[in-house]
Amino acid sequence: METIGREVVIENEMGLHARSAAKIVQISERFDSQISLCRDGNVADGKSILDILTLACPKGSVIRVEATGPDAEQAIREITGLILRGFEEK
């Protein structure tokens, strides 16, 4: 099965913190696909808050969101959309 992905920049002031990681996990858990977040060669499970937090992403970080599975395109679209909207923190 093909893996698809997209790079996005973390734009919110606080970076990728626990609340924003929880939002990613909430979205990821709705999908059957395997979802990963990647930064500087490190890979985190998109369905694990602790894993995502190990990426340590401050504002301006570039991360790649990848998904493999039957609903991968929709998962990428929703997760990258959340990130591009600054995790809806404003």
PDB file of C-alpha atoms in Angstrom:
ATOM      1  CA  MET A   1       0.000   0.000   0.000  1.00  0.00           C
ATOM      2  CA  GLU A   2       1.300   3.429  -0.939  1.00  0.00           C
ATOM      3  CA  THR A   3       2.395   5.978   1.666  1.00  0.00           C
ATOM      4  CA  ILE A   4       1.452   9.567   1.011  1.00  0.00           C
ATOM      5  CA  GLY A   5       2.586  12.661   2.859  1.00  0.00           C
ATOM      6  CA  ARG A   6       2.791  16.407   3.023  1.00  0.00           C
ATOM      7  CA  GLU A   7       5.146  18.852   4.717  1.00  0.00           C
ATOM      8  CA  VAL A   8       3.732  21.657   6.834  1.00  0.00           C
ATOM      9  CA  VAL A   9       5.206  24.393   9.021  1.00  0.00           C
ATOM     10  CA  ILE A  10       4.171  24.779  12.649  1.00  0.00           C
ATOM     11  CA  GLU A  11       2.945  28.389  12.770  1.00  0.00           C
ATOM     12  CA  ASN A  12       1.417  28.795  16.218  1.00  0.00           C
ATOM     13  CA  GLU A  13       3.468  30.624  18.875  1.00  0.00           C
ATOM     14  CA  MET A  14       3.673  27.719  21.336  1.00  0.00           C
ATOM     15  CA  GLY A  15       4.704  25.157  18.753  1.00  0.00           C
ATOM     16  CA  LEU A  16       3.482  21.576  18.897  1.00  0.00           C
ATOM     17  CA  HIS A  17       2.577  21.181  22.575  1.00  0.00           C
ATOM     18  CA  ALA A  18       0.462  18.659  24.516  1.00  0.00           C
ATOM     19  CA  ARG A  19      -2.958  20.145  23.650  1.00  0.00           C
ATOM     20  CA  SER A  20      -2.151  20.397  19.947  1.00  0.00           C
ATOM     21  CA  ALA A  21      -0.689  16.871  19.960  1.00  0.00           C
ATOM     22  CA  ALA A  22      -3.928  15.641  21.551  1.00  0.00           C
ATOM     23  CA  LYS A  23      -5.895  17.204  18.688  1.00  0.00           C
ATOM     24  CA  ILE A  24      -3.729  15.374  16.161  1.00  0.00           C
ATOM     25  CA  VAL A  25      -4.309  12.101  18.015  1.00  0.00           C
ATOM     26  CA  GLN A  26      -8.085  12.689  18.110  1.00  0.00           C
ATOM     27  CA  ILE A  27      -8.143  13.071  14.342  1.00  0.00           C
ATOM     28  CA  SER A  28      -5.683  10.218  13.719  1.00  0.00           C
ATOM     29  CA  GLU A  29      -7.724   7.743  15.751  1.00  0.00           C
ATOM     30  CA  ARG A  30     -10.695   8.204  13.429  1.00  0.00           C
ATOM     31  CA  PHE A  31      -8.734   6.663  10.550  1.00  0.00           C
ATOM     32  CA  ASP A  32      -7.717   3.091   9.798  1.00  0.00           C
ATOM     33  CA  SER A  33      -4.508   4.265   8.157  1.00  0.00           C
ATOM     34  CA  GLN A  34      -1.142   4.206   9.894  1.00  0.00           C
ATOM     35  CA  ILE A  35      -0.193   7.848  10.507  1.00  0.00           C
ATOM     36  CA  SER A  36       3.272   9.202  11.253  1.00  0.00           C
ATOM     37  CA  LEU A  37       4.777  12.610  11.888  1.00  0.00           C
ATOM     38  CA  CYS A  38       8.426  13.117  10.934  1.00  0.00           C
ATOM     39  CA  ARG A  39      10.939  15.829  11.827  1.00  0.00           C
ATOM     40  CA  ASP A  40      14.695  15.853  11.298  1.00  0.00           C
ATOM     41  CA  GLY A  41      14.832  12.090  10.795  1.00  0.00           C
ATOM     42  CA  ASN A  42      12.727  11.304  13.864  1.00  0.00           C
ATOM     43  CA  VAL A  43       9.403   9.544  13.391  1.00  0.00           C
ATOM     44  CA  ALA A  44       6.410   9.616  15.750  1.00  0.00           C
ATOM     45  CA  ASP A  45       3.216   7.575  15.756  1.00  0.00           C
ATOM     46  CA  GLY A  46       0.371   9.966  14.919  1.00  0.00           C
ATOM     47  CA  LYS A  47      -1.886   8.118  17.358  1.00  0.00           C
ATOM     48  CA  SER A  48       0.380   8.670  20.417  1.00  0.00           C
ATOM     49  CA  ILE A  49       0.588  11.997  22.265  1.00  0.00           C
ATOM     50  CA  LEU A  50       3.867  11.041  23.947  1.00  0.00           C
ATOM     51  CA  ASP A  51       5.392   9.970  20.661  1.00  0.00           C
ATOM     52  CA  ILE A  52       4.393  13.239  18.994  1.00  0.00           C
ATOM     53  CA  LEU A  53       5.820  15.306  21.851  1.00  0.00           C
ATOM     54  CA  THR A  54       9.231  13.639  21.412  1.00  0.00           C
ATOM     55  CA  LEU A  55       9.541  15.515  18.117  1.00  0.00           C
ATOM     56  CA  ALA A  56       9.954  18.779  20.120  1.00  0.00           C
ATOM     57  CA  CYS A  57       8.568  21.141  17.456  1.00  0.00           C
ATOM     58  CA  PRO A  58       8.755  24.876  18.225  1.00  0.00           C
ATOM     59  CA  LYS A  59       7.200  27.522  15.997  1.00  0.00           C
ATOM     60  CA  GLY A  60       8.726  27.390  12.524  1.00  0.00           C
ATOM     61  CA  SER A  61       9.410  23.655  12.577  1.00  0.00           C
ATOM     62  CA  VAL A  62       8.791  21.773   9.358  1.00  0.00           C
ATOM     63  CA  ILE A  63       7.142  18.413   9.884  1.00  0.00           C
ATOM     64  CA  ARG A  64       6.046  15.787   7.411  1.00  0.00           C
ATOM     65  CA  VAL A  65       2.726  14.048   7.989  1.00  0.00           C
ATOM     66  CA  GLU A  66       2.562  10.609   6.360  1.00  0.00           C
ATOM     67  CA  ALA A  67      -0.224   8.059   6.117  1.00  0.00           C
ATOM     68  CA  THR A  68      -0.508   4.534   4.745  1.00  0.00           C
ATOM     69  CA  GLY A  69      -3.877   2.872   4.387  1.00  0.00           C
ATOM     70  CA  PRO A  70      -7.318   2.983   2.833  1.00  0.00           C
ATOM     71  CA  ASP A  71      -8.197   6.472   4.105  1.00  0.00           C
ATOM     72  CA  ALA A  72      -4.717   8.013   3.949  1.00  0.00           C
ATOM     73  CA  GLU A  73      -5.619  10.979   1.732  1.00  0.00           C
ATOM     74  CA  GLN A  74      -8.435  12.138   4.000  1.00  0.00           C
ATOM     75  CA  ALA A  75      -6.238  11.685   7.086  1.00  0.00           C
ATOM     76  CA  ILE A  76      -3.462  13.820   5.570  1.00  0.00           C
ATOM     77  CA  ARG A  77      -5.979  16.476   4.536  1.00  0.00           C
ATOM     78  CA  GLU A  78      -7.531  16.740   8.008  1.00  0.00           C
ATOM     79  CA  ILE A  79      -4.295  16.663  10.017  1.00  0.00           C
ATOM     80  CA  THR A  80      -2.419  19.138   7.829  1.00  0.00           C
ATOM     81  CA  GLY A  81      -5.514  21.350   7.806  1.00  0.00           C
ATOM     82  CA  LEU A  82      -5.505  21.394  11.608  1.00  0.00           C
ATOM     83  CA  ILE A  83      -1.813  22.313  11.665  1.00  0.00           C
ATOM     84  CA  LEU A  84      -2.231  25.042   9.034  1.00  0.00           C
ATOM     85  CA  ARG A  85      -5.099  26.538  11.078  1.00  0.00           C
ATOM     86  CA  GLY A  86      -2.707  26.851  14.045  1.00  0.00           C
ATOM     87  CA  PHE A  87      -4.488  24.023  15.882  1.00  0.00           C
ATOM     88  CA  GLU A  88      -7.507  26.329  16.146  1.00  0.00           C
ATOM     89  CA  GLU A  89      -5.958  28.056  19.159  1.00  0.00           C
ATOM     90  CA  LYS A  90      -6.954  31.614  18.289  1.00  0.00           C
TER      91      LYS A  90
END
